[in-house]
PDB file of C-alpha atoms in Angstrom:
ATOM      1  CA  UNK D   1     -23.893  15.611  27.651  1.00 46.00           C
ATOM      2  CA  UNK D   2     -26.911  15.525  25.112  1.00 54.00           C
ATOM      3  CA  UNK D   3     -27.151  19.114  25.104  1.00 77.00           C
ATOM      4  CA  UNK D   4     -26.749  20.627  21.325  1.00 90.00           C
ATOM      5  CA  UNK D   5     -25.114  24.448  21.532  1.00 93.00           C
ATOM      6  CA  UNK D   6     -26.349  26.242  18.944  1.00 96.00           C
ATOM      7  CA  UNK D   7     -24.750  29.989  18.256  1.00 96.00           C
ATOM      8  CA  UNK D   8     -25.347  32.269  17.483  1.00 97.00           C
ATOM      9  CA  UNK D   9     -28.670  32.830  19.510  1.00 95.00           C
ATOM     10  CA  UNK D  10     -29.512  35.993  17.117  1.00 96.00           C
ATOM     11  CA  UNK D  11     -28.566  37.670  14.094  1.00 96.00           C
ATOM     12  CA  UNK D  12     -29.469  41.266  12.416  1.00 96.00           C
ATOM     13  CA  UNK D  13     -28.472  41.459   9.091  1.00 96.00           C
ATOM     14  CA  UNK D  14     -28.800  43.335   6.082  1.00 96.00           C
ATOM     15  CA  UNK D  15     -30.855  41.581   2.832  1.00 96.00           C
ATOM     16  CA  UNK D  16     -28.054  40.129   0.602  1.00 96.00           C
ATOM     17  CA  UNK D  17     -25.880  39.166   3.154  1.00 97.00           C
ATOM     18  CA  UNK D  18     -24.678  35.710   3.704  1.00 97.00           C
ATOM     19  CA  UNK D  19     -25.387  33.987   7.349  1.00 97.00           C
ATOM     20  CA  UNK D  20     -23.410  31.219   8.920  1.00 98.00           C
ATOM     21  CA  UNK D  21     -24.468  29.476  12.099  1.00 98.00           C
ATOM     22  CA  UNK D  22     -23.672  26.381  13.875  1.00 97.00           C
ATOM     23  CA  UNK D  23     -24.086  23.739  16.585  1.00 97.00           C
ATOM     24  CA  UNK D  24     -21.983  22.117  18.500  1.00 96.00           C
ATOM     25  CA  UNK D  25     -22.272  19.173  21.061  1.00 93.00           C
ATOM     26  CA  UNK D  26     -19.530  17.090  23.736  1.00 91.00           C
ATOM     27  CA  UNK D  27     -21.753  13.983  22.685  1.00 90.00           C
ATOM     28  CA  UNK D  28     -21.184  11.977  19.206  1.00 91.00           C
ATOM     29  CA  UNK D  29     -24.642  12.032  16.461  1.00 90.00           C
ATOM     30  CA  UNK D  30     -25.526   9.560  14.169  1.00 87.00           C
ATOM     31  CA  UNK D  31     -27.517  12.626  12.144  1.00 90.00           C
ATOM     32  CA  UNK D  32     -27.239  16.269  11.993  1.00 92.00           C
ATOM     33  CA  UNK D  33     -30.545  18.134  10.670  1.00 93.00           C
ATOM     34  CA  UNK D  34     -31.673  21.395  10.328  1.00 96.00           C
ATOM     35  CA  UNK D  35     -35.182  22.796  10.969  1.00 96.00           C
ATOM     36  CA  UNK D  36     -36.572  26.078  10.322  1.00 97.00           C
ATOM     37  CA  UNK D  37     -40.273  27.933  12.020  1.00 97.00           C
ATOM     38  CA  UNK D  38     -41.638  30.079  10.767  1.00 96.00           C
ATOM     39  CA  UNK D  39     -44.162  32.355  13.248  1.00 90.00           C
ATOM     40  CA  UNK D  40     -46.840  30.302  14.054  1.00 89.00           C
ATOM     41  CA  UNK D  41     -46.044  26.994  12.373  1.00 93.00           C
ATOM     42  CA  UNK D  42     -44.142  24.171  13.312  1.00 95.00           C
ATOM     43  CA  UNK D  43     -40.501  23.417  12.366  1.00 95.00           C
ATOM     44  CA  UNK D  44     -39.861  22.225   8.725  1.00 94.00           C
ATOM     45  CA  UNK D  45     -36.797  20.578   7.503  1.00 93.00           C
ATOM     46  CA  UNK D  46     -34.284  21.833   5.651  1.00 95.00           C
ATOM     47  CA  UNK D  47     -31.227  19.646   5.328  1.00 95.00           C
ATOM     48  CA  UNK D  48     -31.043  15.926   6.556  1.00 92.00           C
ATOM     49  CA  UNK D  49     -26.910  14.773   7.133  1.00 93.00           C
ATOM     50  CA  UNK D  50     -26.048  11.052   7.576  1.00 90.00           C
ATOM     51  CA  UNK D  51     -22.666  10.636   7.301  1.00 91.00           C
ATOM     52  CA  UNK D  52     -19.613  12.403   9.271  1.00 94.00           C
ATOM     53  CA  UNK D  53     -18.009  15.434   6.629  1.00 95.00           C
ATOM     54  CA  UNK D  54     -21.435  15.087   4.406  1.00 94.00           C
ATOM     55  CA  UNK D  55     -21.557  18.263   2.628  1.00 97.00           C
ATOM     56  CA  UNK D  56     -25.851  18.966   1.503  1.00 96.00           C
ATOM     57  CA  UNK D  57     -26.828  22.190  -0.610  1.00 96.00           C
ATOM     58  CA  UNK D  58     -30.687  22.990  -0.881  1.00 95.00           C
ATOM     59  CA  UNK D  59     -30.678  26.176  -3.030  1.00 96.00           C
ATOM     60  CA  UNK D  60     -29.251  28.788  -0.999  1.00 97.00           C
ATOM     61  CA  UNK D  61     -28.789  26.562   2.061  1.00 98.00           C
ATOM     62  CA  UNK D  62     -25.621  24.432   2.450  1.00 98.00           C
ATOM     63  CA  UNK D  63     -24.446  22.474   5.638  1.00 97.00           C
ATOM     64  CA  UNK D  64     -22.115  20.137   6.778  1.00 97.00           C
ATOM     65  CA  UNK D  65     -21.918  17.258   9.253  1.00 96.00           C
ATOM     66  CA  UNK D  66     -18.843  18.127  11.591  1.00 96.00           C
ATOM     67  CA  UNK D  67     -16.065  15.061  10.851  1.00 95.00           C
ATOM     68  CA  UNK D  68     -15.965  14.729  14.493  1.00 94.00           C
ATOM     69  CA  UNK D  69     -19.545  14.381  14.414  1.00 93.00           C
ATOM     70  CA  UNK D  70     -19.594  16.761  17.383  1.00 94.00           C
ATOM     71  CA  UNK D  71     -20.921  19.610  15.044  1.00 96.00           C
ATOM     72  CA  UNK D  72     -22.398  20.671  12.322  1.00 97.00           C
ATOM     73  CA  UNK D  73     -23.056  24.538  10.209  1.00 97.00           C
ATOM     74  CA  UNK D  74     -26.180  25.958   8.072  1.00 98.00           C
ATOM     75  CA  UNK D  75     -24.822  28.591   5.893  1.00 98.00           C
ATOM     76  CA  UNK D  76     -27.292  30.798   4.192  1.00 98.00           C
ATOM     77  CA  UNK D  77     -26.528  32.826   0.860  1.00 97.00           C
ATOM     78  CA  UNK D  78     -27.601  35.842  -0.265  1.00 97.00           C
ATOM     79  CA  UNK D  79     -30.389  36.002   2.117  1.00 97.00           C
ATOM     80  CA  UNK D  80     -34.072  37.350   1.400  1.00 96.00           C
ATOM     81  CA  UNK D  81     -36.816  38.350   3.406  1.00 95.00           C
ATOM     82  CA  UNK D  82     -38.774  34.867   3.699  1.00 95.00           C
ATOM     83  CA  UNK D  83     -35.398  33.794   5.066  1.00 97.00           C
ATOM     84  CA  UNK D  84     -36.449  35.322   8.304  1.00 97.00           C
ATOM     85  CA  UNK D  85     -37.294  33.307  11.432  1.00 97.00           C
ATOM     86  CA  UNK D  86     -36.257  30.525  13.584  1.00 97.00           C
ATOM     87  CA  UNK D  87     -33.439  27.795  12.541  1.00 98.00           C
ATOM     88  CA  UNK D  88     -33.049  24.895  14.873  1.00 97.00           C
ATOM     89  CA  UNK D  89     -30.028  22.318  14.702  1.00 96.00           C
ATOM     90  CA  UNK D  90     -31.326  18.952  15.632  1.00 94.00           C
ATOM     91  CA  UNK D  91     -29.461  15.382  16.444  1.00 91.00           C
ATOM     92  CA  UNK D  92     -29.878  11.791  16.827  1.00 87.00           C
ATOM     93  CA  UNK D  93     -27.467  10.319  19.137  1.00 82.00           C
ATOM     94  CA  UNK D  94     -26.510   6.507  18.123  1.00 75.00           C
ATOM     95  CA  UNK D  95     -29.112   4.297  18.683  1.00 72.00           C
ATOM     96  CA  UNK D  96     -31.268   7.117  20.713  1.00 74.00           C
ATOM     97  CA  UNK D  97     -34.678   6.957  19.699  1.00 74.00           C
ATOM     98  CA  UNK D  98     -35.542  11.029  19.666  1.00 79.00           C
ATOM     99  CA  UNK D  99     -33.682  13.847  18.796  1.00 85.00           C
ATOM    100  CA  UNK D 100     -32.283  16.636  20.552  1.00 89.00           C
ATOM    101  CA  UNK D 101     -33.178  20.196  19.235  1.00 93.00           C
ATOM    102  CA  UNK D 102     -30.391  23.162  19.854  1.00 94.00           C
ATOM    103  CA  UNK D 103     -32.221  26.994  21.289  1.00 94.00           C
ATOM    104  CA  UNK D 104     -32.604  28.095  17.890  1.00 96.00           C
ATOM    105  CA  UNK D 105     -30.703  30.687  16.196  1.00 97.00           C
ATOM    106  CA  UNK D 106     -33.509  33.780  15.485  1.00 97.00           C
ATOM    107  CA  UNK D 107     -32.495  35.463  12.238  1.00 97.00           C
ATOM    108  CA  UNK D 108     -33.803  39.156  11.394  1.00 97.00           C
ATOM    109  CA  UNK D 109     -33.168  40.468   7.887  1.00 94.00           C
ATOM    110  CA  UNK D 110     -33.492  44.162   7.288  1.00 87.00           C
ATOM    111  CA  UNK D 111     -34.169  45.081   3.655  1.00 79.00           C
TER     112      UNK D 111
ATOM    113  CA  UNK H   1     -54.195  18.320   2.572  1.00 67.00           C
ATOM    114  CA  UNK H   2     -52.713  18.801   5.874  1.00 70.00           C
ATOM    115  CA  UNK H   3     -49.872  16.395   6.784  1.00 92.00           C
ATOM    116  CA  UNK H   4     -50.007  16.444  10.609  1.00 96.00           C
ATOM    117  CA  UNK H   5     -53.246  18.184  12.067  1.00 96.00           C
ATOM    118  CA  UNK H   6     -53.442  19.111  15.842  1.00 96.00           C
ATOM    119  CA  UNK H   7     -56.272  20.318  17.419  1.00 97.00           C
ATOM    120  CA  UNK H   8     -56.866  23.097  19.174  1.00 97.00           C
ATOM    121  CA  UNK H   9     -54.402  25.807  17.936  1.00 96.00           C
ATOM    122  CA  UNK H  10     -55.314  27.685  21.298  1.00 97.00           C
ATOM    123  CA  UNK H  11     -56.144  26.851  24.444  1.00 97.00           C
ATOM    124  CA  UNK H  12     -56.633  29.263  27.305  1.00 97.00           C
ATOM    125  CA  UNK H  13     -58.043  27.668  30.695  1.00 97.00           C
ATOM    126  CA  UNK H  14     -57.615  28.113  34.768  1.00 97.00           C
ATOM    127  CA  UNK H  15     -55.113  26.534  36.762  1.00 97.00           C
ATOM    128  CA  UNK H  16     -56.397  23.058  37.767  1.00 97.00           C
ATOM    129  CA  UNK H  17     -58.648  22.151  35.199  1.00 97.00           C
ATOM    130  CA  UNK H  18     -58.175  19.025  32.626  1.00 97.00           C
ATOM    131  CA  UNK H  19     -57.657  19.376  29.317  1.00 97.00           C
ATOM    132  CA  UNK H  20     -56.807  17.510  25.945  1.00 98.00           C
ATOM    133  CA  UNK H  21     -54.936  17.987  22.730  1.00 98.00           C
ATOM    134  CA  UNK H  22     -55.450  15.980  19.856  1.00 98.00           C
ATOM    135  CA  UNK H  23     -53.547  15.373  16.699  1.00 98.00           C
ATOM    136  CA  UNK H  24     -53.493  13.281  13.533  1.00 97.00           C
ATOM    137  CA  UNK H  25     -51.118  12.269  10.594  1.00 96.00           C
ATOM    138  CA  UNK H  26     -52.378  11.334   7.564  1.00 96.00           C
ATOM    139  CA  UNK H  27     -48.769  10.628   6.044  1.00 92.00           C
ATOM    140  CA  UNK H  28     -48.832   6.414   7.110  1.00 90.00           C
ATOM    141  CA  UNK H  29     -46.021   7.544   9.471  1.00 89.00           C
ATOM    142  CA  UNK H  30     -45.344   4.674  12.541  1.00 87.00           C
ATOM    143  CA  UNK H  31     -44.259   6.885  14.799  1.00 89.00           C
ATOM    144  CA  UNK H  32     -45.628  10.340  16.229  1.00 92.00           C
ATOM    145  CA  UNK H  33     -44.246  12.706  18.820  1.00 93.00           C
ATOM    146  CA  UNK H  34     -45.429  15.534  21.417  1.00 95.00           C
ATOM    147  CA  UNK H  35     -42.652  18.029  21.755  1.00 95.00           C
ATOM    148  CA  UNK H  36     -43.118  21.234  24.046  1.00 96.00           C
ATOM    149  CA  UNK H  37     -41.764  24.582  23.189  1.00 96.00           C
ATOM    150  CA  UNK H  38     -41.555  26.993  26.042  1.00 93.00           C
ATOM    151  CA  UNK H  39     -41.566  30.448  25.902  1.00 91.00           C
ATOM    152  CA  UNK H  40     -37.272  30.525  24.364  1.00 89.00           C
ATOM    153  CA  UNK H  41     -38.318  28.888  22.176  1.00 91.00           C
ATOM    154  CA  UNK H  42     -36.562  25.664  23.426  1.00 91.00           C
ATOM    155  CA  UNK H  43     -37.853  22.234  22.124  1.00 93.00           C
ATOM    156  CA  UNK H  44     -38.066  19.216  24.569  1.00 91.00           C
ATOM    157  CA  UNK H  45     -39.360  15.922  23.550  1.00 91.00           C
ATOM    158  CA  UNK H  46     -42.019  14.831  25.857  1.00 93.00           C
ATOM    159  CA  UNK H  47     -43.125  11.200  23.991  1.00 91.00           C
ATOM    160  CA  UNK H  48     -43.165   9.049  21.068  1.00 89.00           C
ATOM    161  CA  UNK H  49     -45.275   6.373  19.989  1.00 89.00           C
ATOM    162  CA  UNK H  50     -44.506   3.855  17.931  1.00 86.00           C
ATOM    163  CA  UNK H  51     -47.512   1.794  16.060  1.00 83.00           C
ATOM    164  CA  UNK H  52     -49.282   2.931  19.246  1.00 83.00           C
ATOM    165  CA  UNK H  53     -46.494   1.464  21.498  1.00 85.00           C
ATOM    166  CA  UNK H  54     -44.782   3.930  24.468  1.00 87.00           C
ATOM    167  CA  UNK H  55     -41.609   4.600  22.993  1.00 83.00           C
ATOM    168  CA  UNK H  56     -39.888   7.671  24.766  1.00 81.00           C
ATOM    169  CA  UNK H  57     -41.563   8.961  28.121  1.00 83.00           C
ATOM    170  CA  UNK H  58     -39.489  11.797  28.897  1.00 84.00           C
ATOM    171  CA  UNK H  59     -39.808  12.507  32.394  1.00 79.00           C
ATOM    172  CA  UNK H  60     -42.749  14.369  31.915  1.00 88.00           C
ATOM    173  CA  UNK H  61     -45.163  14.536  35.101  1.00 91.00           C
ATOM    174  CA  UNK H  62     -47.774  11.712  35.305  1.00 91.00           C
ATOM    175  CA  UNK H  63     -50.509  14.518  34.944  1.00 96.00           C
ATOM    176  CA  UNK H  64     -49.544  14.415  31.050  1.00 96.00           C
ATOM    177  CA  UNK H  65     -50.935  11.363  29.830  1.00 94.00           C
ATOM    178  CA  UNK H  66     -50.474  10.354  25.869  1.00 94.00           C
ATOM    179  CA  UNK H  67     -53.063   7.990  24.199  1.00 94.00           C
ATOM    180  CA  UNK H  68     -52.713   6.527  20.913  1.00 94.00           C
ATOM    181  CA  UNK H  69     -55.899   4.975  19.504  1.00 93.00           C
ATOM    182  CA  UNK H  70     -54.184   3.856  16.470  1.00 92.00           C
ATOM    183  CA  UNK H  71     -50.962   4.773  14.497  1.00 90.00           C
ATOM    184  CA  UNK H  72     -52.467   7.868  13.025  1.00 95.00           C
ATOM    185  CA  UNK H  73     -53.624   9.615  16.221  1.00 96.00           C
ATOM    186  CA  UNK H  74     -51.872  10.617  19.325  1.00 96.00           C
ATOM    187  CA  UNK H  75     -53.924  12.609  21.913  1.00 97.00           C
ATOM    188  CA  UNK H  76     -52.494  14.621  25.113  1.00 97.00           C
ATOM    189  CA  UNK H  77     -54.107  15.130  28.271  1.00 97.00           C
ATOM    190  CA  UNK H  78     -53.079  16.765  30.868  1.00 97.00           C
ATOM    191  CA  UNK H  79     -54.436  17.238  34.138  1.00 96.00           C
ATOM    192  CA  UNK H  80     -54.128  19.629  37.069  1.00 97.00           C
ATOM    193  CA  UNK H  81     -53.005  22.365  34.838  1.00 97.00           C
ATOM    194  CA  UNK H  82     -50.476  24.430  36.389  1.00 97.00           C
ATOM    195  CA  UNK H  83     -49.110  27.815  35.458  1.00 96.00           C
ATOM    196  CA  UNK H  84     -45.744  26.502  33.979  1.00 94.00           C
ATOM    197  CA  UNK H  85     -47.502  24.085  31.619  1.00 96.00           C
ATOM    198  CA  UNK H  86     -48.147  27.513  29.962  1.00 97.00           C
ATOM    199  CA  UNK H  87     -46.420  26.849  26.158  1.00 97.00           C
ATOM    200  CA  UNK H  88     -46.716  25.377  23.018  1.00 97.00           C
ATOM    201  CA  UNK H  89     -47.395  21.948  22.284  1.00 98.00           C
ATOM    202  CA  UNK H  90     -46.239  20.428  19.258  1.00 97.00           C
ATOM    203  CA  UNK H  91     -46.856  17.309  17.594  1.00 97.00           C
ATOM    204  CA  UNK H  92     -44.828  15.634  14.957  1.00 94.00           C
ATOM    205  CA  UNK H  93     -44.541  12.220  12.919  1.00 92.00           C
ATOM    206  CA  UNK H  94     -41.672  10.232  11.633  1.00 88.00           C
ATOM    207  CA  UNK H  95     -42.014   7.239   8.874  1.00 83.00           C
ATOM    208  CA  UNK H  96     -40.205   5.106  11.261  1.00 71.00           C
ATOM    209  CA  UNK H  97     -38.581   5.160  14.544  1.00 60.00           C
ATOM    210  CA  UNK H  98     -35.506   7.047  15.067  1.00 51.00           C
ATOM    211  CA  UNK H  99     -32.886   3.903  15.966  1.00 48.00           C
ATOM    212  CA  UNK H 100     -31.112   4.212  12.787  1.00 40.00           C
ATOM    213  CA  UNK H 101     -31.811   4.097   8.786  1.00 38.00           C
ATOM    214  CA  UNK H 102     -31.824   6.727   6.324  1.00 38.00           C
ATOM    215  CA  UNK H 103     -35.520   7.655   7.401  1.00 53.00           C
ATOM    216  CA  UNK H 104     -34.584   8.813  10.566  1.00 57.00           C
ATOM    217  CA  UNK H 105     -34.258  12.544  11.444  1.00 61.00           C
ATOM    218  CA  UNK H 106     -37.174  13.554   9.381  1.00 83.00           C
ATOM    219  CA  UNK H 107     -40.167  14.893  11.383  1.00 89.00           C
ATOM    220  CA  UNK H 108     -43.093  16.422  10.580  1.00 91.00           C
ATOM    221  CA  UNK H 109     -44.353  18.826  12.680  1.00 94.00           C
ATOM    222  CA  UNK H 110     -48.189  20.213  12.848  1.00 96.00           C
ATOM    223  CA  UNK H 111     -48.958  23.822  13.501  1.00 95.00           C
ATOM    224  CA  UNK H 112     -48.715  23.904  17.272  1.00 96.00           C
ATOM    225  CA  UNK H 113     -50.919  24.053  20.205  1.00 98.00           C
ATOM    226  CA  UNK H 114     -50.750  27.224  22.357  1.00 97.00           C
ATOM    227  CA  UNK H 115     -52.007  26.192  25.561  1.00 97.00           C
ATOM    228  CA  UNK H 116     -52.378  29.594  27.903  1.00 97.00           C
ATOM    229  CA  UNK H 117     -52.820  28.529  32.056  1.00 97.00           C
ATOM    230  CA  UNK H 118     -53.784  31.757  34.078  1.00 96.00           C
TER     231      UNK H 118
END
């Protein structure tokens, strides 16, 4: 249905080291964004998609809406301590009027 | 400056009691949000306002009851406080509604609201 699957759940890895996660849904979005918390805050954006096979870079951070638009990746370079914490997919189903957060992939880095 | 303000970060109270959250945007946003987050982290929209109309009522018991005074304010009470409304409470703001346009997707969340029922 509406439910987002977002994998992995965790992820230990080693400063440097690239990261790839994604989300993945039975349902069609309009949008594809991803959202990261820090401890204690709320979620802040990171990369806004609009169209399907959109390909979005923010520094380090790249994603891509799915051409299915069933799915969509965050792919993280090089990674760095302040990368550290909570990364949520999120979509807007057409003409839906909220969007639908995945369970958050946690990420760890060790330095 | 801070975008979207809620008030209070932490909230601990008994079982049963009333109690309110309250939060403001001062980004001229039309629409604003309470989202819960429970204790995986999961995020679940619970309402959205729009221009201090009930957009989204999420099937959220009648003891949580939104109030928006005006487009930059959107309060939550909730009464009867039971042990599972133990999490935390977020609220957000969007520049318009969701139902299409490039400015959907975009929210802006505040800081949280950690609301503790023992």
């Amino acid at each position: 249905g509406q439910q987002l699957n977002q994998s992995p759940q965790s992820m230990f890895i080693q400063e440097g080291e690239d990261v790839s996660m994604n989300c993945t849904s039975s349902s069609i979005f309009n949008t594809w964004l991803w959202y990261k918390q820090d401890p204690g805050e709320g979620p802040v954006l990171l990369i806004a998609l609009y169209k399907a096979g959109e390909l979005t870079s923010n520094g380090r951070l790249t994603a891509q809406f799915g051409i299915t638009r069933k799915d969509s990746f965050l792919n993280i370079s090089a990674s760095i301590p302040s990368d550290v914490g909570i990364y949520f997919c999120a979509g807007q189903l057409q003409g839906a009027q909220k969007l639908v957060f995945g369970q958050g992939t946690r990420l760890t880095i060790n330095p | 400056d801070t975008a979207v303000s809620q008030t209070p970060k932490y909230l601990v109270t008994q079982m049963g009691n009333d109690k309110s959250i309250k939060c403001e945007q001062n980004l001229g946003h039309d629409t604003m949000y309470w989202y819960k987050q429970d204790s995986k982290k999961f995020l679940k929209i619970m309402f959205s306002y729009n221009n201090k109309e009930l957009i989204i009522n999420e099937t959220v018991p009648n003891r949580f009851s939104p109030k928006s005074p005006d487009k930059a304010h959107l309060n939550l009470h909730i009464n009867s406080l039971e042990l599972g409304d133990s999490a935390v409470y977020f609220c957000a703001s969007s520049r318009g509604g969701l139902a299409g346009g490039l400015d959907g997707g975009e929210l802006f969340f505040g800081e949280g609201s950690r609301l503790t029922v023992l």
